[in-house]
mmCIF file of C-alpha atoms in Angstrom:
data_model
loop_
_atom_site.group_PDB
_atom_site.id
_atom_site.type_symbol
_atom_site.label_atom_id
_atom_site.label_comp_id
_atom_site.label_asym_id
_atom_site.label_seq_id
_atom_site.Cartn_x
_atom_site.Cartn_y
_atom_site.Cartn_z
ATOM 1 C CA MET C 1 177.016 169.158 58.831
ATOM 2 C CA THR C 2 176.130 166.959 55.886
ATOM 3 C CA THR C 3 177.036 163.376 55.087
ATOM 4 C CA ALA C 4 179.315 164.529 52.262
ATOM 5 C CA ARG C 5 181.111 167.055 54.467
ATOM 6 C CA ASP C 6 181.512 164.518 57.292
ATOM 7 C CA LEU C 7 182.920 162.028 54.784
ATOM 8 C CA ALA C 8 185.455 164.588 53.545
ATOM 9 C CA ILE C 9 186.540 165.371 57.114
ATOM 10 C CA VAL C 10 187.186 161.741 58.048
ATOM 11 C CA ALA C 11 189.008 161.198 54.745
ATOM 12 C CA LEU C 12 191.401 164.037 55.597
ATOM 13 C CA GLY C 13 191.948 162.509 59.024
ATOM 14 C CA VAL C 14 193.202 159.216 57.589
ATOM 15 C CA THR C 15 196.850 158.478 58.390
ATOM 16 C CA PRO C 16 199.333 159.301 55.594
ATOM 17 C CA ASP C 17 200.480 155.669 55.343
ATOM 18 C CA HIS C 18 196.922 154.711 54.329
ATOM 19 C CA PRO C 19 196.055 157.443 51.797
ATOM 20 C CA VAL C 20 192.603 157.765 50.250
ATOM 21 C CA GLU C 21 192.495 157.917 46.455
ATOM 22 C CA GLN C 22 190.893 161.116 45.159
ATOM 23 C CA GLY C 23 188.857 159.301 42.509
ATOM 24 C CA GLU C 24 187.163 156.895 44.918
ATOM 25 C CA LEU C 25 186.568 159.683 47.426
ATOM 26 C CA SER C 26 185.031 161.930 44.766
ATOM 27 C CA LEU C 27 182.589 159.190 43.714
ATOM 28 C CA ALA C 28 181.651 158.474 47.333
ATOM 29 C CA LEU C 29 181.154 162.212 47.983
ATOM 30 C CA ALA C 30 178.833 162.479 44.980
ATOM 31 C CA GLY C 31 176.869 159.536 46.386
ATOM 32 C CA ALA C 32 176.769 161.179 49.819
ATOM 33 C CA GLU C 33 175.373 164.330 48.196
ATOM 34 C CA VAL C 34 172.490 162.288 46.794
ATOM 35 C CA PHE C 35 171.576 161.197 50.335
ATOM 36 C CA ASP C 36 171.923 164.794 51.591
ATOM 37 C CA LEU C 37 169.696 166.099 48.782
ATOM 38 C CA ILE C 38 167.083 163.406 49.430
ATOM 39 C CA GLU C 39 167.036 164.486 53.089
ATOM 40 C CA ALA C 40 166.751 168.140 52.008
ATOM 41 C CA LYS C 41 163.832 167.130 49.735
ATOM 42 C CA ALA C 42 165.739 168.529 46.736
ATOM 43 C CA LEU C 43 165.357 165.251 44.832
ATOM 44 C CA VAL C 44 163.637 161.869 44.861
ATOM 45 C CA LEU C 45 164.728 158.634 43.248
ATOM 46 C CA ASP C 46 162.577 156.746 40.787
ATOM 47 C CA GLY C 47 164.418 153.443 40.424
ATOM 48 C CA ASP C 48 167.924 154.586 39.539
ATOM 49 C CA ARG C 49 166.775 157.946 38.110
ATOM 50 C CA ILE C 50 167.263 161.244 39.939
ATOM 51 C CA LEU C 51 164.118 163.392 39.836
ATOM 52 C CA PRO C 52 164.754 166.966 41.040
ATOM 53 C CA SER C 53 162.249 168.630 43.359
ATOM 54 C CA ALA C 54 161.851 172.270 44.346
ATOM 55 C CA GLN C 55 165.145 174.152 44.248
ATOM 56 C CA ALA C 56 165.067 175.447 47.856
ATOM 57 C CA PRO C 57 168.406 176.540 49.376
ATOM 58 C CA THR C 58 169.979 173.955 51.682
ATOM 59 C CA GLY C 59 172.219 176.404 53.541
ATOM 60 C CA ASP C 60 175.286 174.517 52.328
ATOM 61 C CA ARG C 61 177.214 176.048 49.426
ATOM 62 C CA LEU C 62 178.341 172.792 47.809
ATOM 63 C CA LEU C 63 174.937 171.143 48.225
ATOM 64 C CA ASP C 64 173.246 174.179 46.679
ATOM 65 C CA GLU C 65 175.739 173.880 43.823
ATOM 66 C CA ALA C 66 174.823 170.183 43.505
ATOM 67 C CA THR C 67 171.098 171.040 43.467
ATOM 68 C CA GLY C 68 171.675 173.519 40.668
ATOM 69 C CA ALA C 69 173.575 170.848 38.694
ATOM 70 C CA LEU C 70 170.691 168.340 38.666
ATOM 71 C CA VAL C 71 169.357 167.436 35.216
ATOM 72 C CA ARG C 72 165.809 168.782 35.036
ATOM 73 C CA GLN C 73 164.604 167.264 31.770
ATOM 74 C CA GLU C 74 163.281 163.754 31.145
ATOM 75 C CA PRO C 75 164.483 161.039 31.080
ATOM 76 C CA TYR C 76 166.537 162.650 33.865
ATOM 77 C CA GLU C 77 169.868 161.231 34.942
ATOM 78 C CA SER C 78 170.812 157.877 36.425
ATOM 79 C CA VAL C 79 172.574 157.830 39.791
ATOM 80 C CA GLU C 80 175.690 156.351 38.183
ATOM 81 C CA ASP C 81 175.820 159.061 35.501
ATOM 82 C CA TRP C 82 175.471 161.643 38.270
ATOM 83 C CA LEU C 83 178.371 160.108 40.205
ATOM 84 C CA TRP C 84 180.725 160.396 37.224
ATOM 85 C CA ARG C 85 179.598 163.892 36.227
ATOM 86 C CA ARG C 86 179.308 165.485 39.673
ATOM 87 C CA GLY C 87 182.225 163.510 41.099
ATOM 88 C CA ARG C 88 184.817 165.015 38.758
ATOM 89 C CA GLY C 89 187.202 166.914 41.060
ATOM 90 C CA LEU C 90 184.674 166.850 43.920
ATOM 91 C CA SER C 91 187.169 165.775 46.592
ATOM 92 C CA SER C 92 189.276 168.879 45.864
ATOM 93 C CA ALA C 93 186.174 171.087 46.070
ATOM 94 C CA TYR C 94 185.388 169.727 49.541
ATOM 95 C CA VAL C 95 188.984 170.110 50.719
ATOM 96 C CA ASP C 96 188.939 173.741 49.573
ATOM 97 C CA GLU C 97 185.565 174.380 51.227
ATOM 98 C CA LEU C 98 186.646 172.856 54.536
ATOM 99 C CA GLU C 99 189.793 174.983 54.481
ATOM 100 C CA ARG C 100 187.753 178.097 53.670
ATOM 101 C CA GLN C 101 185.560 177.412 56.699
ATOM 102 C CA GLY C 102 188.563 176.979 58.984
ATOM 103 C CA LEU C 103 187.865 173.282 59.582
ATOM 104 C CA THR C 104 191.266 172.176 58.278
ATOM 105 C CA ALA C 105 194.840 173.411 58.549
ATOM 106 C CA ARG C 106 198.283 172.540 57.298
ATOM 107 C CA PRO C 107 200.193 171.039 60.244
ATOM 108 C CA ARG C 108 203.397 172.749 61.349
ATOM 109 C CA GLY C 109 206.734 171.216 62.220
ATOM 110 C CA LEU C 110 206.453 168.113 60.056
ATOM 111 C CA ARG C 111 209.685 166.164 59.907
ATOM 112 C CA ASN C 112 209.005 165.035 56.366
ATOM 113 C CA PRO C 113 208.986 168.045 54.010
ATOM 114 C CA LEU C 114 207.214 165.994 51.341
ATOM 115 C CA ARG C 115 204.107 166.027 53.531
ATOM 116 C CA ALA C 116 204.210 169.759 54.136
ATOM 117 C CA GLY C 117 201.230 170.401 51.864
ATOM 118 C CA ARG C 118 198.967 167.886 53.563
ATOM 119 C CA THR C 119 195.756 169.379 54.961
ATOM 120 C CA GLU C 120 194.322 167.890 58.154
ATOM 121 C CA PRO C 121 191.109 168.524 60.108
ATOM 122 C CA VAL C 122 191.476 170.805 63.109
ATOM 123 C CA ASP C 123 190.159 169.759 66.499
ATOM 124 C CA SER C 124 186.531 170.877 66.314
ATOM 125 C CA ALA C 125 182.985 169.806 67.114
ATOM 126 C CA ASP C 126 182.518 169.110 63.394
ATOM 127 C CA ARG C 127 185.478 166.742 63.359
ATOM 128 C CA HIS C 128 184.245 164.918 66.469
ATOM 129 C CA GLN C 129 180.781 164.525 64.936
ATOM 130 C CA ALA C 130 182.226 163.135 61.687
ATOM 131 C CA GLU C 131 184.478 160.687 63.529
ATOM 132 C CA GLU C 132 181.573 159.602 65.732
ATOM 133 C CA ARG C 133 179.549 158.729 62.626
ATOM 134 C CA LEU C 134 182.443 156.587 61.430
ATOM 135 C CA THR C 135 183.116 154.776 64.711
ATOM 136 C CA SER C 136 179.432 154.244 65.532
ATOM 137 C CA GLY C 137 179.019 152.026 62.473
ATOM 138 C CA GLU C 138 176.174 154.084 60.999
ATOM 139 C CA PRO C 139 175.343 151.783 58.047
ATOM 140 C CA VAL C 140 175.111 154.255 55.137
ATOM 141 C CA PHE C 141 178.095 156.296 56.327
ATOM 142 C CA ALA C 142 180.136 153.127 56.889
ATOM 143 C CA ALA C 143 179.297 151.890 53.379
ATOM 144 C CA LEU C 144 180.327 155.208 51.795
ATOM 145 C CA ALA C 145 183.529 155.269 53.857
ATOM 146 C CA ALA C 146 184.353 151.743 52.692
ATOM 147 C CA ALA C 147 183.727 152.701 49.045
ATOM 148 C CA ALA C 148 186.034 155.702 49.447
ATOM 149 C CA GLY C 149 188.762 153.519 50.960
ATOM 150 C CA ILE C 150 188.616 155.297 54.319
ATOM 151 C CA ARG C 151 187.938 152.078 56.179
ATOM 152 C CA ASP C 152 187.576 148.378 55.517
ATOM 153 C CA GLU C 153 184.342 146.972 54.170
ATOM 154 C CA PRO C 154 181.474 147.214 56.664
ATOM 155 C CA ALA C 155 181.170 144.144 58.858
ATOM 156 C CA GLU C 156 178.870 141.438 57.553
ATOM 157 C CA ASP C 157 176.775 141.678 60.695
ATOM 158 C CA ALA C 158 176.151 145.403 60.129
ATOM 159 C CA PRO C 159 172.474 146.387 60.313
ATOM 160 C CA GLU C 160 170.509 145.827 57.132
ATOM 161 C CA LEU C 161 170.494 148.805 54.779
ATOM 162 C CA SER C 162 166.806 149.292 54.160
ATOM 163 C CA GLY C 163 165.044 151.151 51.382
ATOM 164 C CA ASP C 164 165.223 151.019 47.611
ATOM 165 C CA ALA C 165 166.786 154.486 47.372
ATOM 166 C CA VAL C 166 169.601 153.593 49.782
ATOM 167 C CA ALA C 167 170.300 150.334 47.975
ATOM 168 C CA ALA C 168 170.254 152.028 44.543
ATOM 169 C CA VAL C 169 172.703 154.772 45.535
ATOM 170 C CA LEU C 170 175.126 152.463 47.347
ATOM 171 C CA ALA C 171 175.057 149.951 44.479
ATOM 172 C CA ALA C 172 175.823 152.738 41.988
ATOM 173 C CA VAL C 173 178.711 154.004 44.134
ATOM 174 C CA GLY C 174 180.108 150.478 44.454
ATOM 175 C CA ASN C 175 179.860 149.867 40.700
ATOM 176 C CA ALA C 176 181.497 153.191 39.846
ATOM 177 C CA VAL C 177 184.378 152.585 42.272
ATOM 178 C CA GLN C 178 184.955 149.098 40.842
ATOM 179 C CA GLU C 179 184.944 150.517 37.309
ATOM 180 C CA LEU C 180 187.450 153.207 38.293
ATOM 181 C CA GLN C 181 189.742 150.652 39.926
ATOM 182 C CA ALA C 182 189.512 148.380 36.854
ATOM 183 C CA VAL C 183 190.487 151.259 34.555
ATOM 184 C CA ARG C 184 193.396 152.172 36.845
ATOM 185 C CA GLN C 185 194.587 148.557 36.940
ATOM 186 C CA ARG C 186 194.321 148.233 33.155
ATOM 187 C CA ARG C 187 196.398 151.378 32.674
ATOM 188 C CA ALA C 188 199.028 150.117 35.113
ATOM 189 C CA ILE C 189 199.295 146.836 33.179
ATOM 190 C CA GLU C 190 199.547 148.696 29.869
ATOM 191 C CA ASP C 191 202.214 151.037 31.260
ATOM 192 C CA ALA C 192 204.205 148.078 32.628
ATOM 193 C CA ALA C 193 204.012 146.304 29.266
ATOM 194 C CA TYR C 194 205.178 149.467 27.491
ATOM 195 C CA ASP C 195 208.128 149.799 29.884
ATOM 196 C CA ASN C 196 209.085 146.154 29.271
ATOM 197 C CA VAL C 197 209.109 146.709 25.514
ATOM 198 C CA TRP C 198 211.526 149.626 25.887
ATOM 199 C CA ARG C 199 213.765 147.665 28.257
ATOM 200 C CA GLY C 200 214.247 145.139 25.439
ATOM 201 C CA TYR C 201 215.969 147.750 23.260
#
């Protein structure tokens, strides 16, 4: 299993009264893919730039797709640009892939018909591994989970996140999530103001 796939599994396991926003999850998944591709030696980071390496198969369909999507011309792509480009609709792609692999199912006998379409992880070794990464406080995974809204911010006494590459990716994910939330908040304010204008007529 990969960091991105584990992140998608724990996101689907979140209780319905604490839903995860697709936008934040997609950005965090794109960040997780960067870590997975670094581990697979498919890319290296030079500052905040993604430099692709040899295009060897990773054995994971979505990661191979991500490898093929890397910009291979100078000045290459910044991590933040990658998050926005690769992250578009990425949470849905992972949900579909997990379902295709039989790692999720639609629960039966729900009392609330509005939740009938909700997909949840099945009881599997993959699910247990993903949940263990979350509960163990693994620093990078915890930071990505916090950015996605799966859990609260990592504790201040969490182990130091070492390495320039780790810091660069997590900073880019945090900035992108903040930007997304600011845009969403601005739209909500504009929509509320528009509604108030119409109420005056």
